[in-house]
mmCIF file of C-alpha atoms and ligand atoms in Angstrom:
data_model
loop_
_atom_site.group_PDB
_atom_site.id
_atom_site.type_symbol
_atom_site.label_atom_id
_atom_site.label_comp_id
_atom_site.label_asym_id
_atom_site.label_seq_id
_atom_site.Cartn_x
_atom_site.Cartn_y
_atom_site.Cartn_z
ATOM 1 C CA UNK O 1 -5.811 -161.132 103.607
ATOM 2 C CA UNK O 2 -7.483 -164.552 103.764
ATOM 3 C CA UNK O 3 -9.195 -163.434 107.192
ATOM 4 C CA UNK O 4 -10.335 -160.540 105.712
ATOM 5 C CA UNK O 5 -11.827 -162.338 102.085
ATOM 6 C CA UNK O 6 -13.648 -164.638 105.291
ATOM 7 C CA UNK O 7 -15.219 -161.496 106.093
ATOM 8 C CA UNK O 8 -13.702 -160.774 109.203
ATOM 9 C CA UNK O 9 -12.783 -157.131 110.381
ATOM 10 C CA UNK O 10 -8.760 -157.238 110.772
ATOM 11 C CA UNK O 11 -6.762 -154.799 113.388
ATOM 12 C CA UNK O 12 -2.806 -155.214 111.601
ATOM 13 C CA UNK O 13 -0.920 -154.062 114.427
ATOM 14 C CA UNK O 14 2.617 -153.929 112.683
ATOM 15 C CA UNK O 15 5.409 -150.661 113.182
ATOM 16 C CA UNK O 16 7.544 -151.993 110.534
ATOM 17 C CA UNK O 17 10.193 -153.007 113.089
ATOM 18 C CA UNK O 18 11.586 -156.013 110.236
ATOM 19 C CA UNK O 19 12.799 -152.347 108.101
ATOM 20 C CA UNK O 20 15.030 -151.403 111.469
ATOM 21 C CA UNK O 21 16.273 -154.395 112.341
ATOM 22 C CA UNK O 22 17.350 -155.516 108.722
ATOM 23 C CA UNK O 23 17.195 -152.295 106.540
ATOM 24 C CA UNK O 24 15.796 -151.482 103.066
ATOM 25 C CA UNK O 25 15.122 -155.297 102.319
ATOM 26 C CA UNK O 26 13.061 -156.102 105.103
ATOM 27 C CA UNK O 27 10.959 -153.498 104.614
ATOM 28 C CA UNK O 28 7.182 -154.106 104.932
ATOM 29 C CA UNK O 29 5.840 -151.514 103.588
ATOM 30 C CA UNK O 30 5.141 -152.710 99.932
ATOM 31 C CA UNK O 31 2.920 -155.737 101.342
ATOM 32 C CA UNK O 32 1.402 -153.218 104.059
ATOM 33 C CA UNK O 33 0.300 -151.070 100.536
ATOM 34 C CA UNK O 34 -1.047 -154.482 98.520
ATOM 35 C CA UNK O 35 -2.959 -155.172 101.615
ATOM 36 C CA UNK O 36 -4.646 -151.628 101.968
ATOM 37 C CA UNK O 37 -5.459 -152.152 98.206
ATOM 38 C CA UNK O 38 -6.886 -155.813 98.629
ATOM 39 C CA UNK O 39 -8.982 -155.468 101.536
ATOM 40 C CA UNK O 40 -12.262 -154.359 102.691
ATOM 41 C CA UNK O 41 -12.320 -154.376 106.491
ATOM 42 C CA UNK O 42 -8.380 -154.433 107.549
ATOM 43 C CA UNK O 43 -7.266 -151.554 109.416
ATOM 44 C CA UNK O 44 -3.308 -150.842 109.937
ATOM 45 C CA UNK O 45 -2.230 -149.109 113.512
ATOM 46 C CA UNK O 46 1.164 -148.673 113.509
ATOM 47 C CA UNK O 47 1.858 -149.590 117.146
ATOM 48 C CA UNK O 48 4.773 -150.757 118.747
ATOM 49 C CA UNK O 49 3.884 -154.044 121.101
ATOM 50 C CA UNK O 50 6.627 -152.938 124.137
ATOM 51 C CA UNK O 51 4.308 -149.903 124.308
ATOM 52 C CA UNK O 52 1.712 -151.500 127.080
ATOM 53 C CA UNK O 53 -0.400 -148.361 127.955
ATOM 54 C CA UNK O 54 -0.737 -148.302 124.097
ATOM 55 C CA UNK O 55 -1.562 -151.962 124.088
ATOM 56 C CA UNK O 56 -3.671 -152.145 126.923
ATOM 57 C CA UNK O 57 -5.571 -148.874 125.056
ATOM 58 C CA UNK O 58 -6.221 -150.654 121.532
ATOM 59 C CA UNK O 59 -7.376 -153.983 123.204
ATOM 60 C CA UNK O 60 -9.797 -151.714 125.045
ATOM 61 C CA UNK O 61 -10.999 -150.226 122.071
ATOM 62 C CA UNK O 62 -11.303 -152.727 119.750
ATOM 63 C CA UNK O 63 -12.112 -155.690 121.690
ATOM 64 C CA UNK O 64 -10.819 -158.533 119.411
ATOM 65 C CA UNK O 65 -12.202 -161.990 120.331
ATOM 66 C CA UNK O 66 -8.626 -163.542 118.304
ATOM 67 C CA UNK O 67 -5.211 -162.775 118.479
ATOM 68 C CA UNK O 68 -2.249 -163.886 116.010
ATOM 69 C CA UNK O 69 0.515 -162.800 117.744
ATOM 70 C CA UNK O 70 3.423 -162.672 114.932
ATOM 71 C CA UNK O 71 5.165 -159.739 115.775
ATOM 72 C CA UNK O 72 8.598 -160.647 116.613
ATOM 73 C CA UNK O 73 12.793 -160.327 116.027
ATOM 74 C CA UNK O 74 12.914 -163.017 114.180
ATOM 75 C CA UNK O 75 16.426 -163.727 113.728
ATOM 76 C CA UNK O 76 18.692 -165.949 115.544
ATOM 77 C CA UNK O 77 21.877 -164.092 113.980
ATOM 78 C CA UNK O 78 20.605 -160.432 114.158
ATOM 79 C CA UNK O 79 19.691 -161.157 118.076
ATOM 80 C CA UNK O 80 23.058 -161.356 119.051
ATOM 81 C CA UNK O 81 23.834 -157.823 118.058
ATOM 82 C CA UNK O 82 20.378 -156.393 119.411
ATOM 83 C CA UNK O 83 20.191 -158.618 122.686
ATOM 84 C CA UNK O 84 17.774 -155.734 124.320
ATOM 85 C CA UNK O 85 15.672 -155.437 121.441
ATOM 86 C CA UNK O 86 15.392 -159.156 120.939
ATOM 87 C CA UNK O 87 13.929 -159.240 124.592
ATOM 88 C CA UNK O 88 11.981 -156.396 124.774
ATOM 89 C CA UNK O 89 10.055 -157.379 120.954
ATOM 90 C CA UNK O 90 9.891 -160.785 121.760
ATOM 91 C CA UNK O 91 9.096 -161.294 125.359
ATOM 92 C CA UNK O 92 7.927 -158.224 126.705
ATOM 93 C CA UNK O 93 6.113 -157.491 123.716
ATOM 94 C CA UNK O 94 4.754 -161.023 124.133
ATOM 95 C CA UNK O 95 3.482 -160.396 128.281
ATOM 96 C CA UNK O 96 1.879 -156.818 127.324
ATOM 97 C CA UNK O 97 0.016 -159.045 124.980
ATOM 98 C CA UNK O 98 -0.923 -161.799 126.852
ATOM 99 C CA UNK O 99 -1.958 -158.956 129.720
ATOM 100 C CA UNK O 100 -4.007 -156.936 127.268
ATOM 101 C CA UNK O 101 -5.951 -159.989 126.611
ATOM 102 C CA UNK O 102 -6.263 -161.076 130.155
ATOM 103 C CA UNK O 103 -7.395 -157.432 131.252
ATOM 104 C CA UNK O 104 -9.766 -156.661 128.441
ATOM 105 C CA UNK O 105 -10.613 -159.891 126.525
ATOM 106 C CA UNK O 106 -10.361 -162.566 128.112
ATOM 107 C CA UNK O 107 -12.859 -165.361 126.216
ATOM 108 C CA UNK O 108 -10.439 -164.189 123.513
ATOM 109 C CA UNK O 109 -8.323 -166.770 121.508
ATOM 110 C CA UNK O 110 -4.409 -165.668 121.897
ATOM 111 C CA UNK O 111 -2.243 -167.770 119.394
ATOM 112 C CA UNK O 112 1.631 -166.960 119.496
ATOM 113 C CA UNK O 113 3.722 -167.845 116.354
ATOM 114 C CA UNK O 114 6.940 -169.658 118.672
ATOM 115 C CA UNK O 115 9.788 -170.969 116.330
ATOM 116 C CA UNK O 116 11.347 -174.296 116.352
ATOM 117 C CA UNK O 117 14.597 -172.588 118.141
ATOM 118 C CA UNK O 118 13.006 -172.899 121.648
ATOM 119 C CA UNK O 119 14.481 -176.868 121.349
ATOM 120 C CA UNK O 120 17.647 -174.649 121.163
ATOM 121 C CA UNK O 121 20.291 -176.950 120.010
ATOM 122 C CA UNK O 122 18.947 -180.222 121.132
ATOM 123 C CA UNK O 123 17.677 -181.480 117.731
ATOM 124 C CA UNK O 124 21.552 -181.832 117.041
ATOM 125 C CA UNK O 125 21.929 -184.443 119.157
ATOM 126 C CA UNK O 126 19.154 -187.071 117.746
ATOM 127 C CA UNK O 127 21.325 -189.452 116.068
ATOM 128 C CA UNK O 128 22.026 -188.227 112.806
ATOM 129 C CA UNK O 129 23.094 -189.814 109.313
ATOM 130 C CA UNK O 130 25.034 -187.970 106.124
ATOM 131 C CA UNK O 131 23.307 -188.679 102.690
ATOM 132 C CA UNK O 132 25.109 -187.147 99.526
ATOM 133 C CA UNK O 133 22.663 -184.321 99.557
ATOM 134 C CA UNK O 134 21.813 -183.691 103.180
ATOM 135 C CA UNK O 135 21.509 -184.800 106.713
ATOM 136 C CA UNK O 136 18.605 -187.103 107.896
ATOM 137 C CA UNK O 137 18.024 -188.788 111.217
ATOM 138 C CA UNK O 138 19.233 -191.998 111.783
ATOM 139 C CA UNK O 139 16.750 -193.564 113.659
ATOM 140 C CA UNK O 140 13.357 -194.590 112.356
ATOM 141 C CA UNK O 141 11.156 -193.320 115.974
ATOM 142 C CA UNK O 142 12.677 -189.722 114.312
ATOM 143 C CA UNK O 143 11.490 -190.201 111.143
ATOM 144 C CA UNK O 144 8.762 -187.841 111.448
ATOM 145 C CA UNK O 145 11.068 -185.569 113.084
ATOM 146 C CA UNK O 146 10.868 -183.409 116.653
ATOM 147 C CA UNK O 147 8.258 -183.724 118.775
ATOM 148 C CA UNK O 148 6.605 -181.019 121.098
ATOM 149 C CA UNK O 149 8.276 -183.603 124.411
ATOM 150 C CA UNK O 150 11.759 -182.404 122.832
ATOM 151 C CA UNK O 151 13.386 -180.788 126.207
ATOM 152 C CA UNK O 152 13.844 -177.015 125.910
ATOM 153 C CA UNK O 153 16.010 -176.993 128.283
ATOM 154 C CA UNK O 154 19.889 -176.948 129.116
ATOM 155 C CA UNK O 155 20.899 -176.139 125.720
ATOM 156 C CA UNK O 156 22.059 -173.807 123.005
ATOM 157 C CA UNK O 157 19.313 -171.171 122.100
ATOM 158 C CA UNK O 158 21.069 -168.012 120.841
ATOM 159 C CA UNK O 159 20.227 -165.117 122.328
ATOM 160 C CA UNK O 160 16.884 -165.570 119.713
ATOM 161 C CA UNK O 161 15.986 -168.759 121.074
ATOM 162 C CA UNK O 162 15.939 -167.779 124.443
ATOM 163 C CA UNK O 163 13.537 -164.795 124.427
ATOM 164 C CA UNK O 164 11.192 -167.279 122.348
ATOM 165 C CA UNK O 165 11.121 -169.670 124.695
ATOM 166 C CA UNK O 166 10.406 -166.835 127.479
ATOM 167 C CA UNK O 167 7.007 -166.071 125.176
ATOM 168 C CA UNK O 168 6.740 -169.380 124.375
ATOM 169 C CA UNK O 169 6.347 -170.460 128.520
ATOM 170 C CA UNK O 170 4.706 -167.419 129.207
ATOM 171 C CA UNK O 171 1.932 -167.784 126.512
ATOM 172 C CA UNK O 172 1.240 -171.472 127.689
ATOM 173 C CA UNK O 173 1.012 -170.429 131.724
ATOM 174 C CA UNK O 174 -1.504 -168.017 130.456
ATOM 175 C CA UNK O 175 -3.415 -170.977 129.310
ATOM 176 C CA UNK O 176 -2.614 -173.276 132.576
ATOM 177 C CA UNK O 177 -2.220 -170.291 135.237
ATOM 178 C CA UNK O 178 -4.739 -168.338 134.154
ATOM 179 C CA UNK O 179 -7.346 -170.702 132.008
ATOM 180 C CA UNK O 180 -7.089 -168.269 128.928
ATOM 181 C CA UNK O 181 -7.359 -169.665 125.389
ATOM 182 C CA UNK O 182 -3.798 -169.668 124.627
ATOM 183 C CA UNK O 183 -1.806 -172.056 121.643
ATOM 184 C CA UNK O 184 1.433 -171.763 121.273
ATOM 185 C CA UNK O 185 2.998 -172.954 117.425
ATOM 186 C CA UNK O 186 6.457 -173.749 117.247
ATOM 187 C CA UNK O 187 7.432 -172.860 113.596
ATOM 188 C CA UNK O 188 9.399 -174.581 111.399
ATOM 189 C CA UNK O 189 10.029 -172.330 108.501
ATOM 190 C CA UNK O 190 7.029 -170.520 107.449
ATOM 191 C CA UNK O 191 7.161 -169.152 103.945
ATOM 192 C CA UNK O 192 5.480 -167.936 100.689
ATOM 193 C CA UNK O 193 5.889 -164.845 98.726
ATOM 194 C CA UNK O 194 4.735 -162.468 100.874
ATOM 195 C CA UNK O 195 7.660 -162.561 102.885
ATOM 196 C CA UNK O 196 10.142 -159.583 102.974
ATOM 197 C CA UNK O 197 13.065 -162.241 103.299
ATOM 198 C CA UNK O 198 16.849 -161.444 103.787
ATOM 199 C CA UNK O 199 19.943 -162.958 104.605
ATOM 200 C CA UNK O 200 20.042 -163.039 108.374
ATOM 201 C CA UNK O 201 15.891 -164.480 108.172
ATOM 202 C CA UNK O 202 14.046 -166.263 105.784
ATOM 203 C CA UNK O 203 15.378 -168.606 103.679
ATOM 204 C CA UNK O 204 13.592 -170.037 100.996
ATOM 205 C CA UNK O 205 12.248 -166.319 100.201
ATOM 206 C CA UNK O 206 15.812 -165.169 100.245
ATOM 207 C CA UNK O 207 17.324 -167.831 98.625
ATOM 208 C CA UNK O 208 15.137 -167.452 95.372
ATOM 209 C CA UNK O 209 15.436 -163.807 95.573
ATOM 210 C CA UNK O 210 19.305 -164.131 95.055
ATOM 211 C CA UNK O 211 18.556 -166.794 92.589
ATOM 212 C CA UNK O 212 16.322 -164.744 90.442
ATOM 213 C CA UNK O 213 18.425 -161.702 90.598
ATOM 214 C CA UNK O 214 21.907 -163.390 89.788
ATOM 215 C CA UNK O 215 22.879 -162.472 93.181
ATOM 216 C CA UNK O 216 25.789 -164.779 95.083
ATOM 217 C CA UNK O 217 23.937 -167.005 97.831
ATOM 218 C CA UNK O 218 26.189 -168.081 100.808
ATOM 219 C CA UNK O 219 25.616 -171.677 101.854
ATOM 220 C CA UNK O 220 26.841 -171.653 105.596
ATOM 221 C CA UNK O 221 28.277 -174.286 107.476
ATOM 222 C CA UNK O 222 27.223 -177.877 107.284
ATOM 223 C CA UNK O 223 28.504 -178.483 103.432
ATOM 224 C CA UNK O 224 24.745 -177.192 102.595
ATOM 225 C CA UNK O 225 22.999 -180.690 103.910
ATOM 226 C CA UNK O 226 21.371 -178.936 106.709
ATOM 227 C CA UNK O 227 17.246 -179.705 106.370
ATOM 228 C CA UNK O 228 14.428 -177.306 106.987
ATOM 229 C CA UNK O 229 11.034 -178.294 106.504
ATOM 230 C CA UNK O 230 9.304 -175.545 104.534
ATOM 231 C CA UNK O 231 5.124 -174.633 105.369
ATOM 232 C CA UNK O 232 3.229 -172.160 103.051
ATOM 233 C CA UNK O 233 1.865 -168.889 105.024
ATOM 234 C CA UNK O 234 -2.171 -170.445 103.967
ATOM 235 C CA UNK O 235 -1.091 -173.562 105.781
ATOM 236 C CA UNK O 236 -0.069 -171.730 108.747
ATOM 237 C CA UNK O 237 -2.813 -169.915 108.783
ATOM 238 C CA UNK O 238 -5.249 -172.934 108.336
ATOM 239 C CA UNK O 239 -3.931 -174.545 111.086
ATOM 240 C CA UNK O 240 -4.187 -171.647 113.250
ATOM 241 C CA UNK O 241 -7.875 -171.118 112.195
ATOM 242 C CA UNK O 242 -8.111 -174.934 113.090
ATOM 243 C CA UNK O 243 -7.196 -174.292 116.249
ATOM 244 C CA UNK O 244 -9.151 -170.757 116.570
ATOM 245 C CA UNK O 245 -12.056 -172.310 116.218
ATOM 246 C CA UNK O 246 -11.898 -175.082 118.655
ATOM 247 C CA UNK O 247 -8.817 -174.330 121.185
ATOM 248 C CA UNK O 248 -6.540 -176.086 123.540
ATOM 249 C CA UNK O 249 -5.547 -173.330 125.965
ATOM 250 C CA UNK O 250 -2.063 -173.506 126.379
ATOM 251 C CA UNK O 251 -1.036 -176.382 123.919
ATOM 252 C CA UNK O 252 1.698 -175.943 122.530
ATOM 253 C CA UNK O 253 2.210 -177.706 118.860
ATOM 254 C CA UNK O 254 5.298 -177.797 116.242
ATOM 255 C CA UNK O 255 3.892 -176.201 112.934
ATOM 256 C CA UNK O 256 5.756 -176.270 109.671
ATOM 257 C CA UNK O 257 6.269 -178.936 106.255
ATOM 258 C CA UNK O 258 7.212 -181.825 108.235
ATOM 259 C CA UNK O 259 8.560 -184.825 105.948
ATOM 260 C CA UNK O 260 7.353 -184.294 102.581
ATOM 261 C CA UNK O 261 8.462 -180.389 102.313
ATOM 262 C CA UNK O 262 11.946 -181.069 103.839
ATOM 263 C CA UNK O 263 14.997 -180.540 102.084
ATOM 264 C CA UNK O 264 18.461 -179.143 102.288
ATOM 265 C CA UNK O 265 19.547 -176.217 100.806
ATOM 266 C CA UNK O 266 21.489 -178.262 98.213
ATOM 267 C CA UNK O 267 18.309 -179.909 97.360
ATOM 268 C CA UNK O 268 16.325 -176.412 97.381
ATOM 269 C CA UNK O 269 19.438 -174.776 95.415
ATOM 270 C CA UNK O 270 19.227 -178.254 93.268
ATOM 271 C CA UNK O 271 15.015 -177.969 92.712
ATOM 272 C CA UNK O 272 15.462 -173.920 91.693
ATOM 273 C CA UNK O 273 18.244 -174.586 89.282
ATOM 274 C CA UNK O 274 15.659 -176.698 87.209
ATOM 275 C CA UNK O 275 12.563 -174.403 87.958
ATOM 276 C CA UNK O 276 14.845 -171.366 86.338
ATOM 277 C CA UNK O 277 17.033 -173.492 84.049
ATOM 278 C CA UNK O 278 20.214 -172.053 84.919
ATOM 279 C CA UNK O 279 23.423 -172.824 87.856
ATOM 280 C CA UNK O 280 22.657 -170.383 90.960
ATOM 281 C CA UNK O 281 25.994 -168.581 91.898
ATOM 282 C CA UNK O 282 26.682 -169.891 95.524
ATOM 283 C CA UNK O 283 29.685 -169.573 97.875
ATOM 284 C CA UNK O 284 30.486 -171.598 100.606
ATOM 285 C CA UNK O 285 31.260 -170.263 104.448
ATOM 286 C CA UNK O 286 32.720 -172.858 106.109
ATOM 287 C CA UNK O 287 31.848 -172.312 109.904
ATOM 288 C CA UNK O 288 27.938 -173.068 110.809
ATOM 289 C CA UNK O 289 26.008 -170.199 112.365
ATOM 290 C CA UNK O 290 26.302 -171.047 116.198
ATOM 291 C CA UNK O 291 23.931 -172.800 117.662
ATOM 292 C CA UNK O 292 22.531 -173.852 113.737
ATOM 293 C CA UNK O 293 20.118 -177.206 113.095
ATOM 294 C CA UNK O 294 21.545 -179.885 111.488
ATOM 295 C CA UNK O 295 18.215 -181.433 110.514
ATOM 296 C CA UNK O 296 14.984 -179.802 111.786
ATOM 297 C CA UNK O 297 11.869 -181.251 110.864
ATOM 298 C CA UNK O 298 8.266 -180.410 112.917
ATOM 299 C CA UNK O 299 6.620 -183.921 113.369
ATOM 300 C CA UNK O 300 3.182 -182.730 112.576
ATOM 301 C CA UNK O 301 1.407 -185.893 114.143
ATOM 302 C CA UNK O 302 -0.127 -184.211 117.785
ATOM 303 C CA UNK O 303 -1.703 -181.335 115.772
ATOM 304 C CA UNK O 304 -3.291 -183.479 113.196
ATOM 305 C CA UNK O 305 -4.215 -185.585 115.845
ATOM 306 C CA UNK O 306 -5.950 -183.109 117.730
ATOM 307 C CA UNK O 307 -7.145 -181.162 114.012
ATOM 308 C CA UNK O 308 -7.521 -183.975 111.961
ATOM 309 C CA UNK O 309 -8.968 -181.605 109.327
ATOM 310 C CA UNK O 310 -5.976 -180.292 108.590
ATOM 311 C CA UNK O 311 -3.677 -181.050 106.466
ATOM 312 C CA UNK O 312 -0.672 -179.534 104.243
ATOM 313 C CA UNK O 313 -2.077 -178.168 101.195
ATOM 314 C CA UNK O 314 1.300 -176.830 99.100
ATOM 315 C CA UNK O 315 4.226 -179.074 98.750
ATOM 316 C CA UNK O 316 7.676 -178.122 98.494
ATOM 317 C CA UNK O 317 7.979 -177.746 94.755
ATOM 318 C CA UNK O 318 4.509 -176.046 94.535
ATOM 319 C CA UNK O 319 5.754 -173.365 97.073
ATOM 320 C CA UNK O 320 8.967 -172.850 95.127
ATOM 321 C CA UNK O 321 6.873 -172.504 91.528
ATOM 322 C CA UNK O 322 4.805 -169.562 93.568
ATOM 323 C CA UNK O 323 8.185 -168.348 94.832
ATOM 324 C CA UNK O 324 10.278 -168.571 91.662
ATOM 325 C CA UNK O 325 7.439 -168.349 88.523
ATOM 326 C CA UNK O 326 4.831 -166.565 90.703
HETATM 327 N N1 NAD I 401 9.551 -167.192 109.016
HETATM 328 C C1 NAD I 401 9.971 -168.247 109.638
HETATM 329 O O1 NAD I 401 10.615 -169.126 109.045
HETATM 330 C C2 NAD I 401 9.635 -168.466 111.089
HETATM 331 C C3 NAD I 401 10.026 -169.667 111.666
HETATM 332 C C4 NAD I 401 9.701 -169.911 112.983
HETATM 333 C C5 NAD I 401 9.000 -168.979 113.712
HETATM 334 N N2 NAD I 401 8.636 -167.805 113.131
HETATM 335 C C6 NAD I 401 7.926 -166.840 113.966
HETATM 336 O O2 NAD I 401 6.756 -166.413 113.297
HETATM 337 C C7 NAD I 401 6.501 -165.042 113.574
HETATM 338 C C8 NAD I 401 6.405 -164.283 112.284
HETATM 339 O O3 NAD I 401 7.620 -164.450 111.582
HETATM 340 P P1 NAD I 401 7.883 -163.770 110.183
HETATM 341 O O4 NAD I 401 8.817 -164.617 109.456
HETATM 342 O O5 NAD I 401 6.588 -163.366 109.561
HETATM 343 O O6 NAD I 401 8.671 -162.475 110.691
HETATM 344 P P2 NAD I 401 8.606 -161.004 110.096
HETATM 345 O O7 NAD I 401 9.797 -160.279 110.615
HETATM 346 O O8 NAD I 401 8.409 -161.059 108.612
HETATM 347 O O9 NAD I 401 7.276 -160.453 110.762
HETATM 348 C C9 NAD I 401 7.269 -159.913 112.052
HETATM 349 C C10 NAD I 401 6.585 -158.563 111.981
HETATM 350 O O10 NAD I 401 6.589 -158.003 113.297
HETATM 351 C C11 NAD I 401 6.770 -156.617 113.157
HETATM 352 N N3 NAD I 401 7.317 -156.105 114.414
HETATM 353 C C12 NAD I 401 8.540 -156.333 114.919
HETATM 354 N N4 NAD I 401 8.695 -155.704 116.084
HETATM 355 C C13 NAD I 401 7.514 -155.076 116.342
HETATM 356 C C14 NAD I 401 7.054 -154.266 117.403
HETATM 357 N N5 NAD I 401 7.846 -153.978 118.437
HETATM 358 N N6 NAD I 401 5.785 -153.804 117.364
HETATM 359 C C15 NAD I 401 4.980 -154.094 116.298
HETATM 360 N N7 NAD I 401 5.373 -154.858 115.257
HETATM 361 C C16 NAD I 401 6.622 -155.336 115.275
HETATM 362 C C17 NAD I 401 7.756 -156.463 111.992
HETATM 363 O O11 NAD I 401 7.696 -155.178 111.395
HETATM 364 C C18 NAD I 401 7.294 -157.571 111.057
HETATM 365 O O12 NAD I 401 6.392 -157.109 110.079
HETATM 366 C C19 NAD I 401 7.634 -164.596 114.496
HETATM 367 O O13 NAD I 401 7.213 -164.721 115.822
HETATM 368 C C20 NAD I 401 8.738 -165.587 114.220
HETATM 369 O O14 NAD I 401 9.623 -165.752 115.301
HETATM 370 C C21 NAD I 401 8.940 -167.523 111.832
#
C-alpha cells in the first residue's frame, strides 16, 4: 500500500499459501480485498513461487526493476509437520526467484525478508541474566543484542530455520557470485495490524487478538520472560526502501525493534492489560518450543550505519495502541 500511495505500479504475487498452512485464521484474503479497494496501480496474480516456468513467465512480462521477496512458511512450529513444503516455499521458491531475476532482470534490486532463526539456537548461548519480568543479556558488548557476525552455523534451526538460512545463503551468493543487487534482512518480529496472525506465527498480532476477544493465550516455556524485539511493517518497509534505493548486493542486515521495542511476553501481556483495562486469561505450557530464543534482540547498529537515515519510527507501546485501540 505505501509503494503504491508513492506512485509505484505493484505486481502482489501472493496464492494465499498462510490460509493452507494455518487454516481459516491465516487467511489473507480480507487484506488482499482492502488492498484492491485502496489502491490505484497494484495488481494481484495469484501465483505460486515453486512454479518456475510460471515465475520465469511473469518476470518476463512484467519486468520489475525491485523485488520484496516475503513469500514464505513462516513458522518454526508448523515446519516440522510440513518439512517438504517448508523447503520447497522457502528455498526453492527463494532460487526460482533469485533465477527469474538473474535471467530477465538483472539491474533489478532483489531484497529477501530472512528471519532471525537462521542464528538457529546460538543466541541462547550469549550469557544470559533472569530479571523478574524477563530475560536480558548479561554482558554489556550484547546490550544492543545479535549481530549479523553471529555464526549460523552448527546449531539448532528447526526444520524452519534451516530452509531460511538455505535462502538466506543463496540470496547473498547471488549478490557475491553473481554481482546482482541482492540484501538479505534477518527479521526480528515484524508486526502491525495487517497481519493475519495465529498461534503457531505471529505474536504480538495474535496475542492481542486473544486478548481482545477473551480468548485463553498460552505462554510457552521460559516462565513468559522470553524477549522479542517488535518492528512495525512501515519500518520494515522504510528500511527496505533505504536500502532499494542505494544497495549493498548481498549484505545481509538484522531488521526488527532492537532495544527500545523489546519486551517479554509478560511485559507485552503486562502493557495490554493496561491499554484494555482488564487481566488477559493466560495459561502456562511448561516445556519451551524446541529450539525457542531466550532473548532475541536485532542490534540495528550496521544498517543504520550503512542507512543512517533510518530510523525506528513506532515504539513498542505505539504499535500495541494501533494493535489493540486501532
Ligand atoms: N512476521 C514475523 O515476525 C517475521 C519474523 C522474521 C522473518 N519473517 C519473514 O518475513 C517474511 C514475511 O513474513 P510474514 O510474517 O508477513 O508472513 P506471512 O505468512 O504473513 O506472509 C507470507 C505470504 O506468503 C504467501 N505465500 C506462502 N507460500 C507461497 C507460495 N508458494 N507462493 C506464493 N505466495 C506464498 C502467503 O500466502 C502469505 O501471504 C517471511 O519470509 C518470514 O519468514 C517474518
Amino acid at each position: 500500500m505505501w509503494f503504491d500511495g508513492q506512485g509505484h505500479a505493484v505486481l502482489g504475487v501472493d496464492n494465499n499459501m498462510r490460509r493452507d498452512f494455518f487454516g481459516e485464521k491465516g487467511d489473507t484474503s480480507w487484506m488482499l480485498k482492502r488492498l484492491k479497494e485502496c489502491t490505484r496501480r497494484f495488481t494481484h496474480v495469484p501465483a505460486d513461487i515453486r512454479d518456475r516456468p510460471a515465475m520465469f513467465k511473469l518476470f518476463d512480462e512484467w519486468r520489475p526493476d525491485l523485488i520484496i521477496h516475503c513469500a514464505a512458511q513462516p513458522s518454526h512450529d508448523l515446519a516440522a509437520t510440513r518439512p517438504l513444503d517448508d523447503f520447497d516455499v522457502n528455498a526453492l521458491g527463494t532460487i526460482n526467484l533469485l533465477e527469474a531475476t538473474r535471467k530477465h532482470v538483472p539491474e533489478s534490486v532483489f531484497i529477501v525478508m530472512s528471519t532471525n532463526k537462521v542464528y538457529g539456537d546460538a543466541p541462547n548461548y550469549l550469557p544470559l541474566v533472569e530479571l523478574e519480568t524477563r530475560y536480558d543479556y548479561a554482558e554489556p558488548e550484547d546490550y544492543d543484542g545479535v549481530k549479523e557476525t553471529l555464526s549460523i552455523d552448527q546449531c539448532l534451526h528447526s526444520v524452519f530455520g534451516a530452509s531460511k538460512v538455505a535462502a538466506d545463503v543463496m540470496a547473498q551468493e547471488y549478490g557475491r557470485y553473481f554481482g546482482l543487487r541482492t540484501g538479505v534482512f534477518r527479521g526480528g518480529c515484524l508486526t502491525g495490524p495487517s497481519h493475519s496472525g495465529v498461534e503457531l506465527h505471529g505474536f504480538l498480532n495474535y496475542l492481542v487478538k486473544c486478548a481482545k476477544a477473551g480468548e485463553t493465550y498460552t505462554i510457552i516455556g521460559y516462565k513468559g520472560k522470553q524477549v522479542r524485539d517488535q518492528i512495525h511493517s512501515y519500518d520494515v518497509i522504510q528500511a527496505l526502501w533505504s536500502f532499494a534505493q542505494d544497495p549493498r548486493p548481498g549484505e545481509v542486515y538484522n531488521l526488527g525493534g532492537g532495544r527500545a521495542n523489546s519486551a517479554s511476553v509478560l511485559e507485552c501481556i503486562g502493557k495490554i492489560e493496561t491499554l484494555l483495562d482488564r487481566k488477559l486469561d493466560t495459561r502456562y505450557h511448561d516445556q519451551p518450543r524446541k529450539g525457542d530464543h531466550i532473548c532475541y534482540i536485532s542490534d540495528l547498529t550496521k544498517f543504520q550505519t550503512h542507512y543512517p537515515a533510518w530510523c525506528l519510527s513506532r515504539s513498542l507501546d505505539q504499535i500495541l495502541e494501533e494493535l489493540v485501540h486501532g
